[in-house]
């Protein structure tokens, strides 16, 4: 919009300047013509009595002529004239006038040919005709110089006008740009009202409408999060109870009935896992990733890895590598970081090759890498698994929420999140890279 306004206003201003200059040149050309014609007529009429008197005196040798003939050279003349008799013969002429008679008729008034503009004046007895000529080139030169005097300032003022228009438009539309940026910042984690106190009167209804919409969206998000959290929380107890009863039933049964009970147990475990993920998702949507106190996330990383190793025999595949002097400190949420790590490590253990270790590296530049063995994924598969409930081409159990939860929390922590397949310096494998460069990271 800014660019279009600048282009249109600049084009309109330039067109008006050029039209005004063109009209000025046209008016100036007409005025110059009137001025030159007036001077031409006045010169001719003033010459008539002088020439008549001079011709009379030339008859008396005692009186020298007042007017010089063509032999006298007084420099270049702007106006030239010829004095002719009734037959059209030249009695005498100015020194720049042609030797042949002018083509103008012996009749009082103006006349124009391809070279001159003439005015013919005559004596009272019509015996003497004075024809004064003004070269058209002189008039063209005067009009050209006058036109340049009008157009040159316009050519200088046009760039100045463009700059002023650009500055004025940018300054005038700055509130629109501010409103646009404020609206762009709104997402599920930022529903703060758009500031409208400094906006122009025309934009305030838009800001109010956006704020009303944000309020309704916030209410809808809150209701959704509350429902998800309450549902997941309320499901924990009955699922745990049903799982305990099923496990007791498995101990009492044998044969086909025992296998069916084991299938029920597996379903209940998966249901409990899904409920836990939904609860984590609700907490992530509630914005728990922001922190207010400085914490050491490296310590949280070690605690989560230790907890995995104690609780799951499969976690013996975990290998933690911490570079010498590596630290990960800043104003973060320890709880959010623990949820991120649990989801990513769990994904690596479940979806990685069972005979390959899962490497967790803490580097000195605030980067955490989690690498597991797996077949290389295509770019489309990488994009799919980052979506909510996206699981990719795998037969391993899972809800498809782990990466989505981790990415959401890392956004709130102002940390980078990247998935790679194949892993760095490998032909296969899967790698997750966390970059804590947005906070106060020491390493």
Short mmCIF file of N, CA, C and O in Angstrom, two decimals, residues 68-162:
data_model
loop_
_atom_site.label_atom_id
_atom_site.label_comp_id
_atom_site.label_asym_id
_atom_site.label_seq_id
_atom_site.Cartn_x
_atom_site.Cartn_y
_atom_site.Cartn_z
N UNK A 68 21.33 55.80 -42.18
CA UNK A 68 22.44 55.20 -42.92
C UNK A 68 21.93 54.06 -43.78
O UNK A 68 20.96 53.38 -43.43
N UNK A 69 22.60 53.81 -44.91
CA UNK A 69 22.16 52.74 -45.79
C UNK A 69 22.89 51.45 -45.42
O UNK A 69 23.59 51.37 -44.40
N UNK A 70 22.76 50.44 -46.30
CA UNK A 70 23.26 49.11 -45.99
C UNK A 70 24.77 49.04 -45.89
O UNK A 70 25.31 48.07 -45.38
N UNK A 71 25.45 50.03 -46.36
CA UNK A 71 26.91 49.99 -46.30
C UNK A 71 27.43 50.23 -44.90
O UNK A 71 28.56 49.89 -44.59
N UNK A 72 26.60 50.87 -44.09
CA UNK A 72 27.02 51.13 -42.71
C UNK A 72 26.85 49.84 -41.89
O UNK A 72 25.77 49.25 -41.85
N UNK A 73 27.90 49.41 -41.21
CA UNK A 73 27.87 48.18 -40.41
C UNK A 73 27.89 48.53 -38.94
O UNK A 73 28.92 48.96 -38.42
N UNK A 74 26.73 48.36 -38.30
CA UNK A 74 26.63 48.66 -36.87
C UNK A 74 26.52 47.40 -36.04
O UNK A 74 26.05 47.43 -34.93
N UNK A 75 26.93 46.28 -36.60
CA UNK A 75 26.81 45.01 -35.88
C UNK A 75 25.55 44.27 -36.27
O UNK A 75 24.75 44.73 -37.10
N UNK A 76 25.36 43.12 -35.69
CA UNK A 76 24.21 42.28 -36.03
C UNK A 76 22.93 42.94 -35.56
O UNK A 76 22.84 43.44 -34.44
N UNK A 77 21.94 42.92 -36.44
CA UNK A 77 20.66 43.54 -36.13
C UNK A 77 19.64 42.48 -35.71
O UNK A 77 19.60 41.38 -36.26
N UNK A 78 18.81 42.86 -34.73
CA UNK A 78 17.73 41.96 -34.31
C UNK A 78 16.55 42.11 -35.27
O UNK A 78 15.91 41.13 -35.64
N UNK A 79 16.23 43.37 -35.66
CA UNK A 79 15.20 43.67 -36.65
C UNK A 79 15.86 44.24 -37.91
O UNK A 79 16.82 45.00 -37.82
N UNK A 80 15.37 43.82 -39.04
CA UNK A 80 15.88 44.35 -40.32
C UNK A 80 14.71 45.01 -41.06
O UNK A 80 13.54 44.68 -40.81
N UNK A 81 15.03 45.92 -41.91
CA UNK A 81 13.96 46.61 -42.63
C UNK A 81 14.40 46.94 -44.04
O UNK A 81 15.59 47.01 -44.35
N UNK A 82 13.40 47.13 -44.90
CA UNK A 82 13.58 47.63 -46.27
C UNK A 82 12.60 48.77 -46.49
O UNK A 82 11.45 48.70 -46.05
N UNK A 83 13.08 49.79 -47.18
CA UNK A 83 12.23 50.92 -47.58
C UNK A 83 12.00 50.79 -49.08
O UNK A 83 12.96 50.75 -49.87
N UNK A 84 10.71 50.65 -49.46
CA UNK A 84 10.38 50.40 -50.86
C UNK A 84 9.40 51.46 -51.35
O UNK A 84 8.62 52.03 -50.58
N UNK A 85 9.47 51.66 -52.67
CA UNK A 85 8.51 52.61 -53.25
C UNK A 85 7.28 51.86 -53.69
O UNK A 85 7.14 50.66 -53.46
N UNK A 86 6.38 52.59 -54.36
CA UNK A 86 5.11 52.00 -54.74
C UNK A 86 5.29 50.88 -55.76
O UNK A 86 4.43 49.99 -55.88
N UNK A 87 6.40 50.93 -56.53
CA UNK A 87 6.65 49.88 -57.52
C UNK A 87 7.26 48.62 -56.88
O UNK A 87 7.37 47.59 -57.52
N UNK A 88 7.69 48.69 -55.62
CA UNK A 88 8.31 47.57 -54.96
C UNK A 88 9.81 47.61 -54.98
O UNK A 88 10.46 46.70 -54.42
N UNK A 89 10.40 48.63 -55.59
CA UNK A 89 11.85 48.72 -55.61
C UNK A 89 12.36 49.16 -54.24
O UNK A 89 11.70 49.92 -53.52
N UNK A 90 13.56 48.68 -53.90
CA UNK A 90 14.17 49.03 -52.62
C UNK A 90 14.84 50.38 -52.73
O UNK A 90 15.73 50.59 -53.57
N UNK A 91 14.41 51.32 -51.89
CA UNK A 91 15.05 52.63 -51.85
C UNK A 91 16.31 52.55 -51.00
O UNK A 91 17.35 53.06 -51.42
N UNK A 92 16.22 51.96 -49.84
CA UNK A 92 17.39 51.60 -49.05
C UNK A 92 16.96 50.60 -47.98
O UNK A 92 15.78 50.36 -47.77
N UNK A 93 17.94 50.00 -47.33
CA UNK A 93 17.66 48.91 -46.40
C UNK A 93 18.68 48.94 -45.27
O UNK A 93 19.72 49.59 -45.37
N UNK A 94 18.36 48.20 -44.18
CA UNK A 94 19.33 48.04 -43.10
C UNK A 94 20.42 47.08 -43.58
O UNK A 94 20.23 46.31 -44.53
N UNK A 95 21.58 47.10 -42.90
CA UNK A 95 22.72 46.38 -43.45
C UNK A 95 22.57 44.86 -43.39
O UNK A 95 23.20 44.14 -44.16
N UNK A 96 21.68 44.33 -42.50
CA UNK A 96 21.46 42.88 -42.45
C UNK A 96 20.27 42.44 -43.28
O UNK A 96 20.01 41.25 -43.39
N UNK A 97 19.55 43.38 -43.88
CA UNK A 97 18.39 43.02 -44.69
C UNK A 97 18.87 42.45 -46.02
O UNK A 97 19.92 42.83 -46.54
N UNK A 98 18.12 41.51 -46.61
CA UNK A 98 18.52 40.93 -47.89
C UNK A 98 18.48 41.98 -49.01
O UNK A 98 17.74 42.97 -48.93
N UNK A 99 19.30 41.75 -50.04
CA UNK A 99 19.36 42.71 -51.17
C UNK A 99 18.13 42.61 -52.04
O UNK A 99 17.76 43.60 -52.71
N UNK A 100 17.48 41.44 -52.05
CA UNK A 100 16.26 41.30 -52.83
C UNK A 100 15.07 41.77 -52.00
O UNK A 100 15.09 41.68 -50.78
N UNK A 101 14.05 42.25 -52.67
CA UNK A 101 12.88 42.71 -51.93
C UNK A 101 12.24 41.57 -51.12
O UNK A 101 12.27 40.41 -51.52
N UNK A 102 11.69 41.92 -49.97
CA UNK A 102 10.96 40.94 -49.18
C UNK A 102 9.77 40.41 -49.97
O UNK A 102 9.24 41.08 -50.87
N UNK A 103 9.33 39.22 -49.60
CA UNK A 103 8.17 38.64 -50.26
C UNK A 103 6.86 39.16 -49.73
O UNK A 103 5.80 38.83 -50.25
N UNK A 104 6.92 39.98 -48.69
CA UNK A 104 5.70 40.52 -48.11
C UNK A 104 5.04 41.49 -49.07
O UNK A 104 5.72 42.28 -49.73
N UNK A 105 3.71 41.46 -49.18
CA UNK A 105 3.01 42.38 -50.10
C UNK A 105 3.10 43.83 -49.59
O UNK A 105 3.28 44.07 -48.40
N UNK A 106 2.98 44.77 -50.53
CA UNK A 106 3.00 46.20 -50.17
C UNK A 106 1.61 46.59 -49.68
O UNK A 106 0.86 47.30 -50.34
N UNK A 107 1.32 46.13 -48.45
CA UNK A 107 0.01 46.38 -47.86
C UNK A 107 0.21 46.46 -46.36
O UNK A 107 0.91 45.65 -45.76
N UNK A 108 -0.41 47.46 -45.76
CA UNK A 108 -0.23 47.66 -44.33
C UNK A 108 -0.72 46.42 -43.56
O UNK A 108 -1.78 45.89 -43.80
N UNK A 109 0.09 46.01 -42.56
CA UNK A 109 -0.30 44.91 -41.70
C UNK A 109 0.79 43.85 -41.58
O UNK A 109 1.91 44.01 -42.08
N UNK A 110 0.44 42.76 -40.86
CA UNK A 110 1.39 41.68 -40.59
C UNK A 110 1.34 40.66 -41.72
O UNK A 110 0.29 40.43 -42.36
N UNK A 111 2.49 40.01 -41.88
CA UNK A 111 2.59 38.93 -42.87
C UNK A 111 3.75 38.04 -42.45
O UNK A 111 4.76 38.51 -41.91
N UNK A 112 3.61 36.75 -42.70
CA UNK A 112 4.62 35.80 -42.24
C UNK A 112 4.99 34.83 -43.35
O UNK A 112 4.10 34.36 -44.10
N UNK A 113 6.29 34.57 -43.48
CA UNK A 113 6.75 33.50 -44.37
C UNK A 113 7.53 32.49 -43.53
O UNK A 113 7.41 32.47 -42.30
N UNK A 114 8.33 31.67 -44.19
CA UNK A 114 9.05 30.62 -43.46
C UNK A 114 10.19 31.14 -42.62
O UNK A 114 10.71 30.43 -41.75
N UNK A 115 10.61 32.37 -42.85
CA UNK A 115 11.80 32.88 -42.17
C UNK A 115 11.52 34.08 -41.28
O UNK A 115 12.10 34.20 -40.19
N UNK A 116 10.61 34.95 -41.72
CA UNK A 116 10.40 36.23 -41.02
C UNK A 116 8.94 36.44 -40.68
O UNK A 116 8.03 35.88 -41.31
N UNK A 117 8.77 37.32 -39.72
CA UNK A 117 7.46 37.90 -39.39
C UNK A 117 7.57 39.37 -39.75
O UNK A 117 8.46 40.08 -39.25
N UNK A 118 6.68 39.84 -40.66
CA UNK A 118 6.79 41.20 -41.19
C UNK A 118 5.67 42.08 -40.67
O UNK A 118 4.58 41.61 -40.34
N UNK A 119 5.98 43.39 -40.62
CA UNK A 119 4.93 44.40 -40.49
C UNK A 119 5.25 45.50 -41.50
O UNK A 119 6.37 46.03 -41.54
N UNK A 120 4.24 45.82 -42.29
CA UNK A 120 4.40 46.85 -43.34
C UNK A 120 3.65 48.10 -42.94
O UNK A 120 2.46 48.05 -42.62
N UNK A 121 4.39 49.22 -42.90
CA UNK A 121 3.78 50.54 -42.63
C UNK A 121 3.96 51.40 -43.88
O UNK A 121 4.95 51.26 -44.62
N UNK A 122 3.04 52.30 -44.11
CA UNK A 122 3.08 53.13 -45.31
C UNK A 122 2.94 54.60 -44.96
O UNK A 122 2.40 54.95 -43.90
N UNK A 123 3.46 55.42 -45.85
CA UNK A 123 3.32 56.88 -45.65
C UNK A 123 1.89 57.29 -45.96
O UNK A 123 1.10 56.51 -46.50
N UNK A 124 1.58 58.52 -45.66
CA UNK A 124 0.21 59.00 -45.86
C UNK A 124 -0.19 58.98 -47.32
O UNK A 124 -1.36 58.73 -47.64
N UNK A 125 0.78 59.22 -48.25
CA UNK A 125 0.45 59.24 -49.68
C UNK A 125 0.68 57.89 -50.35
O UNK A 125 0.60 57.76 -51.57
N UNK A 126 1.02 56.88 -49.54
CA UNK A 126 1.24 55.51 -50.04
C UNK A 126 2.33 55.44 -51.09
O UNK A 126 2.31 54.56 -51.97
N UNK A 127 3.28 56.35 -50.97
CA UNK A 127 4.39 56.34 -51.91
C UNK A 127 5.60 55.61 -51.33
O UNK A 127 6.48 55.16 -52.07
N UNK A 128 5.66 55.52 -50.03
CA UNK A 128 6.78 54.88 -49.36
C UNK A 128 6.23 53.78 -48.44
O UNK A 128 5.27 54.02 -47.68
N UNK A 129 6.89 52.63 -48.50
CA UNK A 129 6.50 51.49 -47.67
C UNK A 129 7.71 51.04 -46.86
O UNK A 129 8.80 50.83 -47.41
N UNK A 130 7.50 50.95 -45.57
CA UNK A 130 8.56 50.48 -44.66
C UNK A 130 8.16 49.07 -44.17
O UNK A 130 7.12 48.92 -43.52
N UNK A 131 9.00 48.09 -44.49
CA UNK A 131 8.75 46.71 -44.08
C UNK A 131 9.83 46.29 -43.08
O UNK A 131 11.01 46.19 -43.43
N UNK A 132 9.42 46.08 -41.85
CA UNK A 132 10.33 45.66 -40.78
C UNK A 132 10.11 44.15 -40.55
O UNK A 132 8.96 43.70 -40.43
N UNK A 133 11.20 43.41 -40.50
CA UNK A 133 11.13 41.94 -40.37
C UNK A 133 11.81 41.48 -39.09
O UNK A 133 12.88 41.98 -38.71
N UNK A 134 11.17 40.53 -38.43
CA UNK A 134 11.72 39.89 -37.24
C UNK A 134 11.92 38.41 -37.56
O UNK A 134 10.96 37.72 -37.93
N UNK A 135 13.13 37.89 -37.44
CA UNK A 135 13.40 36.49 -37.76
C UNK A 135 12.66 35.57 -36.80
O UNK A 135 12.68 35.76 -35.57
N UNK A 136 11.98 34.55 -37.36
CA UNK A 136 11.25 33.59 -36.52
C UNK A 136 12.18 32.82 -35.61
O UNK A 136 11.78 32.35 -34.53
N UNK A 137 13.45 32.69 -36.03
CA UNK A 137 14.42 31.98 -35.18
C UNK A 137 14.63 32.70 -33.86
O UNK A 137 14.85 32.06 -32.82
N UNK A 138 14.53 34.04 -33.90
CA UNK A 138 14.68 34.79 -32.65
C UNK A 138 13.54 34.48 -31.69
O UNK A 138 13.74 34.34 -30.48
N UNK A 139 12.33 34.37 -32.24
CA UNK A 139 11.19 34.06 -31.39
C UNK A 139 11.29 32.64 -30.84
O UNK A 139 10.97 32.39 -29.67
N UNK A 140 11.70 31.70 -31.69
CA UNK A 140 11.85 30.32 -31.22
C UNK A 140 12.90 30.23 -30.12
O UNK A 140 12.73 29.50 -29.13
N UNK A 141 13.99 30.97 -30.29
CA UNK A 141 15.04 30.95 -29.27
C UNK A 141 14.52 31.50 -27.95
O UNK A 141 14.79 30.94 -26.88
N UNK A 142 13.76 32.59 -28.01
CA UNK A 142 13.22 33.17 -26.78
C UNK A 142 12.23 32.20 -26.10
O UNK A 142 12.24 32.03 -24.87
N UNK A 143 11.36 31.55 -26.93
CA UNK A 143 10.40 30.60 -26.35
C UNK A 143 11.11 29.39 -25.74
O UNK A 143 10.74 28.91 -24.67
N UNK A 144 12.16 28.92 -26.43
CA UNK A 144 12.91 27.76 -25.92
C UNK A 144 13.59 28.09 -24.59
O UNK A 144 13.54 27.31 -23.63
N UNK A 145 14.24 29.24 -24.55
CA UNK A 145 14.90 29.62 -23.31
C UNK A 145 13.91 29.83 -22.17
O UNK A 145 14.16 29.45 -21.02
N UNK A 146 12.75 30.43 -22.50
CA UNK A 146 11.72 30.60 -21.47
C UNK A 146 11.16 29.26 -21.00
O UNK A 146 10.92 29.06 -19.80
N UNK A 147 10.95 28.32 -21.96
CA UNK A 147 10.48 26.99 -21.58
C UNK A 147 11.48 26.26 -20.69
O UNK A 147 11.10 25.60 -19.72
N UNK A 148 12.77 26.38 -21.04
CA UNK A 148 13.79 25.73 -20.21
C UNK A 148 13.81 26.34 -18.82
O UNK A 148 14.02 25.63 -17.83
N UNK A 149 13.58 27.65 -18.75
CA UNK A 149 13.54 28.30 -17.45
C UNK A 149 12.39 27.78 -16.59
O UNK A 149 12.47 27.79 -15.36
N UNK A 150 11.31 27.30 -17.25
CA UNK A 150 10.20 26.72 -16.49
C UNK A 150 10.42 25.24 -16.18
O UNK A 150 10.10 24.77 -15.08
N UNK A 151 10.96 24.49 -17.15
CA UNK A 151 11.08 23.04 -16.98
C UNK A 151 12.24 22.64 -16.09
O UNK A 151 12.17 21.63 -15.39
N UNK A 152 13.34 23.39 -16.13
CA UNK A 152 14.49 22.99 -15.31
C UNK A 152 14.16 22.98 -13.82
O UNK A 152 14.51 22.02 -13.11
N UNK A 153 13.50 24.01 -13.28
CA UNK A 153 13.10 23.91 -11.86
C UNK A 153 12.17 22.74 -11.58
O UNK A 153 12.24 22.11 -10.52
N UNK A 154 11.30 22.41 -12.57
CA UNK A 154 10.40 21.28 -12.38
C UNK A 154 11.20 19.98 -12.27
O UNK A 154 10.93 19.12 -11.41
N UNK A 155 12.22 19.82 -13.12
CA UNK A 155 13.04 18.61 -13.08
C UNK A 155 13.78 18.49 -11.75
O UNK A 155 14.09 17.39 -11.29
N UNK A 156 14.11 19.64 -11.15
CA UNK A 156 14.77 19.60 -9.85
C UNK A 156 13.76 19.33 -8.74
O UNK A 156 14.04 18.59 -7.77
N UNK A 157 12.57 19.90 -8.88
CA UNK A 157 11.56 19.76 -7.83
C UNK A 157 10.92 18.37 -7.80
O UNK A 157 10.45 17.93 -6.75
N UNK A 158 10.90 17.67 -8.95
CA UNK A 158 10.27 16.35 -8.97
C UNK A 158 10.96 15.38 -8.02
O UNK A 158 10.30 14.73 -7.20
N UNK A 159 12.32 15.22 -8.05
CA UNK A 159 12.96 14.32 -7.07
C UNK A 159 12.72 14.77 -5.62
O UNK A 159 12.53 13.94 -4.74
N UNK A 160 12.74 16.10 -5.41
CA UNK A 160 12.47 16.60 -4.05
C UNK A 160 11.05 16.24 -3.63
O UNK A 160 10.79 15.83 -2.49
N UNK A 161 10.10 16.36 -4.58
CA UNK A 161 8.71 16.02 -4.28
C UNK A 161 8.57 14.53 -3.97
O UNK A 161 7.83 14.14 -3.07
N UNK A 162 9.30 13.69 -4.75
CA UNK A 162 9.25 12.24 -4.50
C UNK A 162 9.74 11.94 -3.08
O UNK A 162 9.13 11.15 -2.35
#
